[in-house]
Amino acid sequence: MTLPASKASDPRSIAGLPGGSTLLATTQQQISRAAANLNLDPAIVAELQHADREIMVMAPVKMDSGEWKYFLGYRVQHNNALGPYKGGLRYSPNVDFAEVRALAALMTWKCALLGIPFGGAKGGIQVDPRQLSDDELYRLTKEYTRRLLPNIGEHVDIPAPDMNTSDREMAWIVEEAGRQLNRPVPGIVTGKPLSHGGNPGRKEATGNGIGTVTVELLKRFGKAPAESVVAIQGFGNVGRHTALYLAKQGCIITGLSDISGGIYKADGLDIAAIDAHVATGKLLDTYQEPGVEHIDNAQLLRLSVDVLIPAALENQITTDVVTDLKARSIVEAANGPTTLAAQDELARRGIPVVPDILANAGGVCVSYFEWLANTSDVTWTLESTRTELAKTMYNTFQTVRERSQATGRDLRSAAYEIALQRVAKAMEERKEGRKAAE
Ligand code: NAD
């Protein structure tokens, strides 16, 4: 069997994207490496290097000024061998097909690794949401939903919040989809407000999941949370809830940052006070506390800590950062925060990295709980959500660790191998089914 080559001229190729992002190339490489370790059928690997479907929409929006503006929206559906496509929707000026393609593939691996019956997808709108009023964002979200509608659905493709989107945008999508389809469709997105069928623990889920695996990782060093030092890049939904969880466990969080810069305090920052400051809409550059020093993001990434948690953007941990790295370990809260070259250098130096597809999978895990409640008879309380999430994250961490120990390969390789094996098996069985039907 010869593999179809990934060509730059193939617009659906994950590998050969014109101007393809670093993240895309990294995702591609991870799959190739895991597939080689597993000795997988090349035809299946080739299929997994492409998305099943890619959609681009143009959303016209009447601005408050009366002027019309046009926004590009994307949705990439990578693979649905294990269940409906599932993945976030982000608003960012940098969103393009390359980024969304890579993130959609990551969702496939994340859901497979966790053992939840979803495939992988991702969407985005090329917009700087800070430049739009709330009314303009509302009209944009509704227009994007209308244009995307035939391709999303409770059992088709289920968006969720991601960078710069939240339960507010999810509520707008549910409302617009319900209006267009003339029936309530709460299961068409997850991460909704409780009033629209959301789960009480969804907002904190990604951060709590990251907290759970961080505490497990610390145990590997023989360290109790109260004697562990942590720094977190990004103080949005994920960074904030990670910090709150770890502070509650007793961790000493010495460094935090957001888009405005970072703050550092050697004996630990007051996370509750910082949370209250940010809740008023302020950024970290205006935070004051006795003993706090203001630092930049480059310094934050080079702090001497037990665990460094990048929870903002992709491609933050580069080889330059690794050269100066003083962190003992990394937990990837953001999607794709480490470049491929940096990953190799970290592996060479034996620095443990909990990969994104494991560390930040808590969000999609609780999204699954929410979707189950919307589409069946199950109900969840905050307590049952937290318990089941912690159990799932703990078990998945142990499974990945055991495979890593058994193979002698790093946690990332182990996680990808488990995920890829599950997706490949489903694809093979589907193929068998097709053959039987012929
Ligand atoms: P968010 O928009 O709520 O927060 C992003 C944070 O990053 C903000 O604090 C922002 O100021 C900061 N930031 C932006 N640019 C920065 C820069 N150059 N340097 C430092 N900080 C910067 O987004 P989020 O939902 O917290 O998502 C963060 C990451 O986690 C993304 O990679 C996202 O894909 C991933 N993720 C999110 C979820 C979820 O449930 N929200 C789930 C899985 C993965």
Short mmCIF file of C-alpha atoms and ligand atoms in Angstrom, two decimals:
data_model
loop_
_atom_site.label_atom_id
_atom_site.label_comp_id
_atom_site.label_asym_id
_atom_site.label_seq_id
_atom_site.Cartn_x
_atom_site.Cartn_y
_atom_site.Cartn_z
CA MET A 1 0.00 0.00 0.00
CA THR A 2 1.46 3.38 -0.94
CA LEU A 3 0.53 6.39 1.08
CA PRO A 4 -1.14 9.28 -0.71
CA ALA A 5 1.48 12.01 -0.54
CA SER A 6 0.57 15.14 1.38
CA LYS A 7 1.01 17.90 -1.15
CA ALA A 8 1.06 21.63 -0.62
CA SER A 9 -1.51 21.89 -3.41
CA ASP A 10 -3.96 19.68 -1.54
CA PRO A 11 -6.08 22.18 0.38
CA ARG A 12 -7.24 19.51 2.84
CA SER A 13 -3.79 18.25 3.69
CA ILE A 14 -2.79 18.71 7.29
CA ALA A 15 0.86 18.35 6.38
CA GLY A 16 1.14 20.38 3.25
CA LEU A 17 -0.69 23.55 4.08
CA PRO A 18 0.51 26.62 2.27
CA GLY A 19 1.89 28.72 5.11
CA GLY A 20 0.73 25.98 7.50
CA SER A 21 1.20 26.85 11.14
CA THR A 22 3.74 25.36 13.47
CA LEU A 23 0.92 23.79 15.43
CA LEU A 24 -0.35 22.02 12.34
CA ALA A 25 3.07 20.60 11.53
CA THR A 26 3.50 19.55 15.17
CA THR A 27 0.16 17.72 15.26
CA GLN A 28 1.02 15.98 12.01
CA GLN A 29 4.36 14.82 13.33
CA GLN A 30 2.86 13.49 16.54
CA ILE A 31 0.47 11.31 14.58
CA SER A 32 3.22 10.04 12.28
CA ARG A 33 5.42 9.13 15.25
CA ALA A 34 2.65 7.40 17.18
CA ALA A 35 1.52 5.54 14.03
CA ALA A 36 5.07 4.32 13.43
CA ASN A 37 5.32 3.06 17.03
CA LEU A 38 2.01 1.24 16.60
CA ASN A 39 2.78 -0.08 13.14
CA LEU A 40 -0.66 1.07 11.95
CA ASP A 41 -2.27 0.46 8.57
CA PRO A 42 -0.85 3.28 6.37
CA ALA A 43 -4.23 3.81 4.68
CA ILE A 44 -5.82 4.67 8.02
CA VAL A 45 -2.92 6.93 8.97
CA ALA A 46 -3.23 8.74 5.64
CA GLU A 47 -6.95 9.27 6.24
CA LEU A 48 -6.23 10.66 9.70
CA GLN A 49 -3.82 13.22 8.25
CA HIS A 50 -6.83 14.89 6.62
CA ALA A 51 -10.02 16.35 8.00
CA ASP A 52 -13.31 14.74 7.00
CA ARG A 53 -14.86 18.09 6.18
CA GLU A 54 -13.85 21.76 6.17
CA ILE A 55 -16.29 24.61 6.08
CA MET A 56 -15.72 28.32 5.58
CA VAL A 57 -18.54 30.83 5.92
CA MET A 58 -18.71 34.57 5.36
CA ALA A 59 -20.85 36.28 7.98
CA PRO A 60 -22.07 39.79 7.11
CA VAL A 61 -22.80 41.92 10.19
CA LYS A 62 -24.45 45.33 10.38
CA MET A 63 -22.29 47.29 12.81
CA ASP A 64 -23.75 49.72 15.34
CA SER A 65 -22.62 52.55 13.03
CA GLY A 66 -24.87 51.21 10.24
CA GLU A 67 -21.83 50.07 8.21
CA TRP A 68 -21.66 46.42 7.03
CA LYS A 69 -18.63 44.32 7.87
CA TYR A 70 -17.80 40.78 6.74
CA PHE A 71 -16.21 38.14 8.96
CA LEU A 72 -14.65 34.81 7.98
CA GLY A 73 -15.80 31.83 10.00
CA TYR A 74 -14.39 28.31 9.97
CA ARG A 75 -15.41 24.85 11.11
CA VAL A 76 -13.20 21.83 10.57
CA GLN A 77 -14.58 18.34 11.27
CA HIS A 78 -11.58 16.08 11.59
CA ASN A 79 -12.89 12.61 12.39
CA ASN A 80 -16.10 11.02 13.70
CA ALA A 81 -15.14 7.35 13.96
CA LEU A 82 -15.93 7.33 17.70
CA GLY A 83 -18.97 9.65 17.72
CA PRO A 84 -20.28 13.07 16.67
CA TYR A 85 -17.70 15.76 15.94
CA LYS A 86 -16.94 17.82 19.03
CA GLY A 87 -14.84 20.91 19.62
CA GLY A 88 -14.65 24.54 20.67
CA LEU A 89 -15.35 27.77 18.87
CA ARG A 90 -12.79 30.58 19.25
CA TYR A 91 -12.88 34.26 18.36
CA SER A 92 -9.47 35.61 17.44
CA PRO A 93 -7.99 37.80 14.70
CA ASN A 94 -5.43 35.05 14.01
CA VAL A 95 -7.87 32.21 13.36
CA ASP A 96 -7.33 30.51 10.00
CA PHE A 97 -7.75 27.08 8.46
CA ALA A 98 -4.28 25.97 9.56
CA GLU A 99 -4.97 26.67 13.20
CA VAL A 100 -8.48 25.22 13.21
CA ARG A 101 -7.33 22.09 11.35
CA ALA A 102 -4.69 21.34 13.94
CA LEU A 103 -7.04 22.04 16.84
CA ALA A 104 -9.76 19.84 15.31
CA ALA A 105 -7.33 16.93 15.09
CA LEU A 106 -6.28 17.49 18.72
CA MET A 107 -9.94 17.11 19.70
CA THR A 108 -10.11 13.71 18.02
CA TRP A 109 -7.15 12.50 20.08
CA LYS A 110 -8.39 14.10 23.29
CA CYS A 111 -11.84 12.48 23.13
CA ALA A 112 -10.37 9.12 22.15
CA LEU A 113 -7.83 9.24 24.98
CA LEU A 114 -10.52 10.01 27.52
CA GLY A 115 -12.71 7.24 26.16
CA ILE A 116 -15.71 9.47 25.45
CA PRO A 117 -17.83 8.80 22.35
CA PHE A 118 -17.04 11.97 20.41
CA GLY A 119 -14.92 12.74 17.38
CA GLY A 120 -12.93 15.91 16.81
CA ALA A 121 -13.79 19.33 15.38
CA LYS A 122 -12.94 22.99 15.92
CA GLY A 123 -14.31 26.31 14.75
CA GLY A 124 -13.38 29.92 14.81
CA ILE A 125 -14.26 33.38 13.62
CA GLN A 126 -11.56 35.77 12.45
CA VAL A 127 -12.41 38.68 14.70
CA ASP A 128 -10.94 40.68 17.54
CA PRO A 129 -13.93 40.56 19.91
CA ARG A 130 -12.59 43.54 21.88
CA GLN A 131 -13.26 45.73 18.83
CA LEU A 132 -16.98 44.79 18.69
CA SER A 133 -19.84 45.83 20.95
CA ASP A 134 -21.88 43.11 22.67
CA ASP A 135 -24.72 43.71 20.17
CA GLU A 136 -22.34 43.33 17.23
CA LEU A 137 -20.93 40.10 18.69
CA TYR A 138 -24.48 38.83 19.18
CA ARG A 139 -25.36 39.48 15.53
CA LEU A 140 -22.07 37.92 14.38
CA THR A 141 -22.62 34.76 16.44
CA LYS A 142 -26.18 34.36 15.13
CA GLU A 143 -25.09 34.86 11.52
CA TYR A 144 -22.27 32.32 11.89
CA THR A 145 -24.77 29.84 13.42
CA ARG A 146 -27.30 30.31 10.59
CA ARG A 147 -24.67 29.72 7.94
CA LEU A 148 -23.16 26.72 9.71
CA LEU A 149 -26.42 25.12 10.79
CA PRO A 150 -26.82 22.25 8.38
CA ASN A 151 -23.41 21.04 9.49
CA ILE A 152 -23.80 21.24 13.27
CA GLY A 153 -26.35 19.37 15.37
CA GLU A 154 -26.88 17.34 18.53
CA HIS A 155 -25.69 14.15 16.84
CA VAL A 156 -23.60 15.74 14.10
CA ASP A 157 -21.14 18.31 15.47
CA ILE A 158 -21.33 19.99 18.86
CA PRO A 159 -19.42 23.26 19.45
CA ALA A 160 -18.33 24.58 22.88
CA PRO A 161 -16.54 27.65 24.26
CA ASP A 162 -12.87 28.25 23.57
CA MET A 163 -10.65 31.33 23.47
CA ASN A 164 -12.73 34.51 23.79
CA THR A 165 -16.06 32.69 23.82
CA SER A 166 -18.08 31.60 26.84
CA ASP A 167 -21.51 30.41 27.96
CA ARG A 168 -22.93 33.67 26.58
CA GLU A 169 -22.04 32.83 22.96
CA MET A 170 -23.24 29.24 23.49
CA ALA A 171 -26.65 30.54 24.65
CA TRP A 172 -26.87 32.69 21.50
CA ILE A 173 -26.10 29.64 19.33
CA VAL A 174 -28.74 27.46 21.06
CA GLU A 175 -31.35 30.18 20.67
CA GLU A 176 -30.61 30.81 17.01
CA ALA A 177 -30.43 27.11 16.12
CA GLY A 178 -33.74 26.48 17.93
CA ARG A 179 -35.36 29.35 16.06
CA GLN A 180 -34.12 28.14 12.67
CA LEU A 181 -35.04 24.49 13.33
CA ASN A 182 -38.29 25.33 15.10
CA ARG A 183 -37.57 23.04 18.06
CA PRO A 184 -35.40 23.25 21.18
CA VAL A 185 -31.91 21.87 20.58
CA PRO A 186 -30.03 22.22 23.89
CA GLY A 187 -27.58 19.48 22.90
CA ILE A 188 -26.31 21.39 19.86
CA VAL A 189 -23.60 23.06 21.96
CA THR A 190 -22.05 22.46 25.38
CA GLY A 191 -20.73 25.01 27.85
CA LYS A 192 -24.15 26.67 27.99
CA PRO A 193 -25.52 28.66 30.95
CA LEU A 194 -27.48 26.53 33.42
CA SER A 195 -30.70 28.24 32.26
CA HIS A 196 -30.12 26.82 28.76
CA GLY A 197 -29.32 23.25 29.88
CA GLY A 198 -25.71 23.70 30.95
CA ASN A 199 -23.78 21.67 33.52
CA PRO A 200 -23.06 23.30 36.91
CA GLY A 201 -19.38 22.33 36.71
CA ARG A 202 -18.51 23.08 33.08
CA LYS A 203 -16.83 26.48 33.55
CA GLU A 204 -14.33 25.16 36.08
CA ALA A 205 -13.94 21.73 34.43
CA THR A 206 -10.84 22.29 32.32
CA GLY A 207 -9.01 23.97 35.21
CA ASN A 208 -10.09 21.31 37.71
CA GLY A 209 -8.92 18.56 35.34
CA ILE A 210 -5.55 20.28 34.94
CA GLY A 211 -5.36 20.61 38.72
CA THR A 212 -6.07 16.89 39.17
CA VAL A 213 -3.27 15.77 36.84
CA THR A 214 -0.86 18.38 38.25
CA VAL A 215 -1.32 17.00 41.77
CA GLU A 216 -0.76 13.45 40.42
CA LEU A 217 2.40 14.58 38.64
CA LEU A 218 3.69 16.22 41.82
CA LYS A 219 3.23 12.90 43.63
CA ARG A 220 5.76 11.47 41.17
CA PHE A 221 8.30 13.89 42.60
CA GLY A 222 7.25 12.90 46.10
CA LYS A 223 5.92 16.42 46.65
CA ALA A 224 2.76 17.39 48.51
CA PRO A 225 0.84 20.31 46.96
CA ALA A 226 1.66 22.53 49.96
CA GLU A 227 5.38 22.25 49.24
CA SER A 228 5.05 22.74 45.48
CA VAL A 229 5.70 25.91 43.51
CA VAL A 230 3.70 26.64 40.34
CA ALA A 231 3.61 29.34 37.63
CA ILE A 232 0.73 29.77 35.17
CA GLN A 233 0.72 31.64 31.86
CA GLY A 234 -2.78 32.91 31.02
CA PHE A 235 -5.49 33.89 33.46
CA GLY A 236 -8.62 33.34 31.39
CA ASN A 237 -11.13 30.56 31.93
CA VAL A 238 -8.50 27.81 32.02
CA GLY A 239 -5.67 29.58 33.85
CA ARG A 240 -7.98 31.08 36.43
CA HIS A 241 -9.72 27.84 37.40
CA THR A 242 -6.41 25.96 37.41
CA ALA A 243 -4.98 28.55 39.80
CA LEU A 244 -8.06 28.42 42.03
CA TYR A 245 -7.97 24.60 42.17
CA LEU A 246 -4.24 24.41 42.93
CA ALA A 247 -4.39 27.23 45.50
CA LYS A 248 -7.17 25.30 47.24
CA GLN A 249 -4.90 22.23 47.33
CA GLY A 250 -2.24 24.40 49.02
CA CYS A 251 0.15 24.94 46.07
CA ILE A 252 2.32 28.05 46.19
CA ILE A 253 1.61 29.95 42.98
CA THR A 254 4.48 32.38 42.53
CA GLY A 255 3.82 33.57 38.96
CA LEU A 256 0.80 34.42 36.83
CA SER A 257 0.43 36.26 33.55
CA ASP A 258 -2.09 37.40 30.96
CA ILE A 259 -1.94 39.43 27.78
CA SER A 260 -0.96 42.54 29.78
CA GLY A 261 2.10 40.91 31.43
CA GLY A 262 2.87 38.94 34.56
CA ILE A 263 3.10 39.16 38.33
CA TYR A 264 5.48 37.37 40.69
CA LYS A 265 5.70 36.91 44.44
CA ALA A 266 8.32 34.60 45.91
CA ASP A 267 6.21 33.36 48.82
CA GLY A 268 3.02 32.91 46.77
CA LEU A 269 0.37 35.15 45.24
CA ASP A 270 -3.05 35.70 46.78
CA ILE A 271 -5.12 33.90 44.13
CA ALA A 272 -8.52 34.78 45.60
CA ALA A 273 -7.62 38.50 45.60
CA ILE A 274 -6.31 38.29 42.02
CA ASP A 275 -9.46 36.45 40.95
CA ALA A 276 -11.62 39.21 42.44
CA HIS A 277 -9.48 41.84 40.67
CA VAL A 278 -9.85 40.14 37.28
CA ALA A 279 -13.59 39.53 37.82
CA THR A 280 -14.07 43.30 37.61
CA GLY A 281 -12.72 43.23 34.05
CA LYS A 282 -9.19 44.39 34.92
CA LEU A 283 -5.97 42.81 33.71
CA LEU A 284 -3.00 41.67 35.77
CA ASP A 285 -0.85 44.73 34.97
CA THR A 286 -3.03 46.81 37.31
CA TYR A 287 -2.93 44.30 40.19
CA GLN A 288 -1.17 45.49 43.36
CA GLU A 289 -0.35 43.48 46.48
CA PRO A 290 2.51 44.06 48.94
CA GLY A 291 5.59 42.20 47.68
CA VAL A 292 4.29 41.68 44.11
CA GLU A 293 6.73 42.31 41.27
CA HIS A 294 5.57 42.95 37.72
CA ILE A 295 7.33 40.75 35.16
CA ASP A 296 6.83 39.98 31.48
CA ASN A 297 5.66 36.75 29.88
CA ALA A 298 9.19 35.74 28.88
CA GLN A 299 10.28 35.94 32.53
CA LEU A 300 7.18 34.05 33.67
CA LEU A 301 8.11 31.09 31.46
CA ARG A 302 11.61 31.02 32.97
CA LEU A 303 10.64 31.03 36.66
CA SER A 304 12.11 28.40 38.95
CA VAL A 305 9.07 26.24 39.77
CA ASP A 306 8.03 22.62 40.20
CA VAL A 307 5.36 22.95 37.52
CA LEU A 308 5.02 25.45 34.70
CA ILE A 309 1.51 25.60 33.26
CA PRO A 310 1.11 27.36 29.90
CA ALA A 311 -2.63 28.16 29.74
CA ALA A 312 -2.85 30.86 27.08
CA LEU A 313 -1.74 30.30 23.49
CA GLU A 314 -0.04 27.79 21.23
CA ASN A 315 3.73 27.74 20.53
CA GLN A 316 4.80 29.44 23.76
CA ILE A 317 7.39 26.88 24.88
CA THR A 318 10.07 27.18 22.21
CA THR A 319 13.65 25.85 22.19
CA ASP A 320 14.77 29.29 23.43
CA VAL A 321 12.51 28.89 26.45
CA VAL A 322 13.69 25.31 27.03
CA THR A 323 17.32 26.46 26.97
CA ASP A 324 16.63 28.76 29.94
CA LEU A 325 13.95 26.57 31.54
CA LYS A 326 14.11 26.32 35.33
CA ALA A 327 10.81 24.45 35.72
CA ARG A 328 10.99 20.84 36.82
CA SER A 329 7.97 19.83 34.74
CA ILE A 330 5.31 21.21 32.39
CA VAL A 331 1.55 20.65 32.32
CA GLU A 332 0.09 21.78 29.00
CA ALA A 333 -3.17 23.55 29.79
CA ALA A 334 -3.37 25.39 26.46
CA ASN A 335 -3.71 23.49 23.21
CA GLY A 336 -0.35 23.03 21.47
CA PRO A 337 1.73 25.31 23.73
CA THR A 338 5.02 23.50 22.98
CA THR A 339 6.74 23.50 19.59
CA LEU A 340 7.93 20.17 18.20
CA ALA A 341 11.61 21.08 18.54
CA ALA A 342 10.99 22.14 22.14
CA GLN A 343 9.18 18.86 22.84
CA ASP A 344 12.16 16.90 21.58
CA GLU A 345 14.55 18.96 23.70
CA LEU A 346 12.38 18.47 26.80
CA ALA A 347 12.26 14.71 26.18
CA ARG A 348 16.05 14.66 25.71
CA ARG A 349 16.50 16.45 29.03
CA GLY A 350 14.03 14.10 30.73
CA ILE A 351 11.69 16.91 31.79
CA PRO A 352 8.18 15.42 32.22
CA VAL A 353 5.45 17.07 30.16
CA VAL A 354 1.78 16.23 30.63
CA PRO A 355 0.51 16.73 27.06
CA ASP A 356 -2.45 18.95 26.17
CA ILE A 357 -4.66 16.08 24.96
CA LEU A 358 -4.52 14.70 28.50
CA ALA A 359 -4.08 17.77 30.71
CA ASN A 360 -6.87 19.96 29.35
CA ALA A 361 -9.37 17.18 28.54
CA GLY A 362 -11.52 18.02 31.59
CA GLY A 363 -13.52 20.53 29.56
CA VAL A 364 -14.65 18.05 26.94
CA CYS A 365 -15.23 15.45 29.64
CA VAL A 366 -17.81 17.64 31.39
CA SER A 367 -19.14 18.72 28.00
CA TYR A 368 -19.93 15.06 27.50
CA PHE A 369 -21.80 14.98 30.83
CA GLU A 370 -23.76 18.06 29.73
CA TRP A 371 -24.58 16.56 26.34
CA LEU A 372 -25.73 13.31 27.98
CA ALA A 373 -28.12 15.30 30.19
CA ASN A 374 -29.45 17.18 27.14
CA THR A 375 -29.99 14.08 25.02
CA SER A 376 -31.02 11.47 27.63
CA ASP A 377 -32.38 11.13 31.16
CA VAL A 378 -29.15 11.66 33.08
CA THR A 379 -28.88 14.58 35.51
CA TRP A 380 -25.79 16.02 37.15
CA THR A 381 -25.11 18.00 40.29
CA LEU A 382 -21.96 20.01 40.88
CA GLU A 383 -20.79 17.30 43.25
CA SER A 384 -21.40 14.37 40.89
CA THR A 385 -19.75 16.32 38.06
CA ARG A 386 -16.64 17.02 40.14
CA THR A 387 -16.42 13.41 41.35
CA GLU A 388 -16.78 11.85 37.88
CA LEU A 389 -14.40 14.37 36.32
CA ALA A 390 -11.71 13.72 38.94
CA LYS A 391 -12.15 9.96 38.48
CA THR A 392 -11.85 10.18 34.68
CA MET A 393 -8.80 12.46 34.79
CA TYR A 394 -7.07 10.32 37.42
CA ASN A 395 -7.72 7.06 35.56
CA THR A 396 -6.61 8.53 32.22
CA PHE A 397 -3.42 9.92 33.79
CA GLN A 398 -2.60 6.50 35.27
CA THR A 399 -3.29 4.71 31.97
CA VAL A 400 -0.96 7.09 30.13
CA ARG A 401 1.71 6.80 32.83
CA GLU A 402 1.59 3.01 32.77
CA ARG A 403 1.96 2.93 28.99
CA SER A 404 4.82 5.41 29.19
CA GLN A 405 6.57 3.20 31.75
CA ALA A 406 5.90 0.04 29.71
CA THR A 407 7.20 1.49 26.44
CA GLY A 408 9.95 3.70 27.83
CA ARG A 409 8.53 6.59 25.81
CA ASP A 410 7.38 9.97 27.15
CA LEU A 411 3.86 10.80 28.35
CA ARG A 412 2.98 12.53 25.07
CA SER A 413 3.92 9.50 22.95
CA ALA A 414 1.99 7.23 25.30
CA ALA A 415 -1.12 9.44 25.17
CA TYR A 416 -1.08 9.65 21.37
CA GLU A 417 -0.54 5.92 20.99
CA ILE A 418 -3.56 5.10 23.17
CA ALA A 419 -5.77 7.62 21.35
CA LEU A 420 -4.64 6.65 17.87
CA GLN A 421 -5.09 2.96 18.58
CA ARG A 422 -8.72 3.53 19.64
CA VAL A 423 -9.60 5.68 16.62
CA ALA A 424 -7.82 3.34 14.21
CA LYS A 425 -9.67 0.34 15.66
CA ALA A 426 -13.04 2.06 15.14
CA MET A 427 -12.07 2.98 11.57
CA GLU A 428 -10.94 -0.56 10.84
CA GLU A 429 -14.19 -1.97 12.21
CA ARG A 430 -16.17 0.53 10.16
CA LYS A 431 -14.28 -0.62 7.10
CA GLU A 432 -15.09 -4.23 7.98
CA GLY A 433 -18.73 -3.17 8.22
CA ARG A 434 -18.53 -1.57 4.80
CA LYS A 435 -17.00 -4.71 3.34
CA ALA A 436 -19.72 -6.88 4.86
CA ALA A 437 -22.42 -4.67 3.35
CA GLU A 438 -20.94 -4.87 -0.16
P1 NAD B 1 -9.51 32.74 27.52
O1 NAD B 1 -9.75 33.61 26.34
O2 NAD B 1 -10.53 32.65 28.59
O3 NAD B 1 -8.12 33.17 28.24
C1 NAD B 1 -6.91 33.31 27.55
C2 NAD B 1 -5.90 33.94 28.50
O4 NAD B 1 -4.63 34.03 27.85
C3 NAD B 1 -6.25 35.35 28.94
O5 NAD B 1 -5.87 35.55 30.29
C4 NAD B 1 -5.37 36.22 28.05
O6 NAD B 1 -5.09 37.52 28.60
C5 NAD B 1 -4.14 35.35 28.00
N1 NAD B 1 -3.24 35.68 26.90
C6 NAD B 1 -3.56 35.99 25.62
N2 NAD B 1 -2.44 36.27 24.94
C7 NAD B 1 -1.41 36.11 25.80
C8 NAD B 1 -0.02 36.24 25.68
N3 NAD B 1 0.55 36.62 24.54
N4 NAD B 1 0.75 36.00 26.77
C9 NAD B 1 0.17 35.63 27.94
N5 NAD B 1 -1.14 35.48 28.11
C10 NAD B 1 -1.91 35.73 27.05
O7 NAD B 1 -9.17 31.31 26.92
P2 NAD B 1 -9.25 29.91 27.67
O8 NAD B 1 -10.60 29.34 27.44
O9 NAD B 1 -8.71 30.07 29.03
O10 NAD B 1 -8.24 29.04 26.78
C11 NAD B 1 -6.84 29.06 26.98
C12 NAD B 1 -6.21 27.89 26.26
O11 NAD B 1 -6.78 26.67 26.76
C13 NAD B 1 -6.43 27.85 24.74
O12 NAD B 1 -5.29 27.24 24.16
C14 NAD B 1 -7.63 26.94 24.58
O13 NAD B 1 -7.68 26.34 23.30
C15 NAD B 1 -7.32 25.91 25.65
N6 NAD B 1 -8.46 25.15 26.13
C16 NAD B 1 -9.57 25.76 26.64
C17 NAD B 1 -10.62 24.98 27.13
C18 NAD B 1 -11.83 25.60 27.78
O14 NAD B 1 -12.64 24.84 28.35
N7 NAD B 1 -12.00 26.91 27.78
C19 NAD B 1 -10.55 23.58 27.07
C20 NAD B 1 -9.40 22.98 26.55
C21 NAD B 1 -8.37 23.78 26.10
#
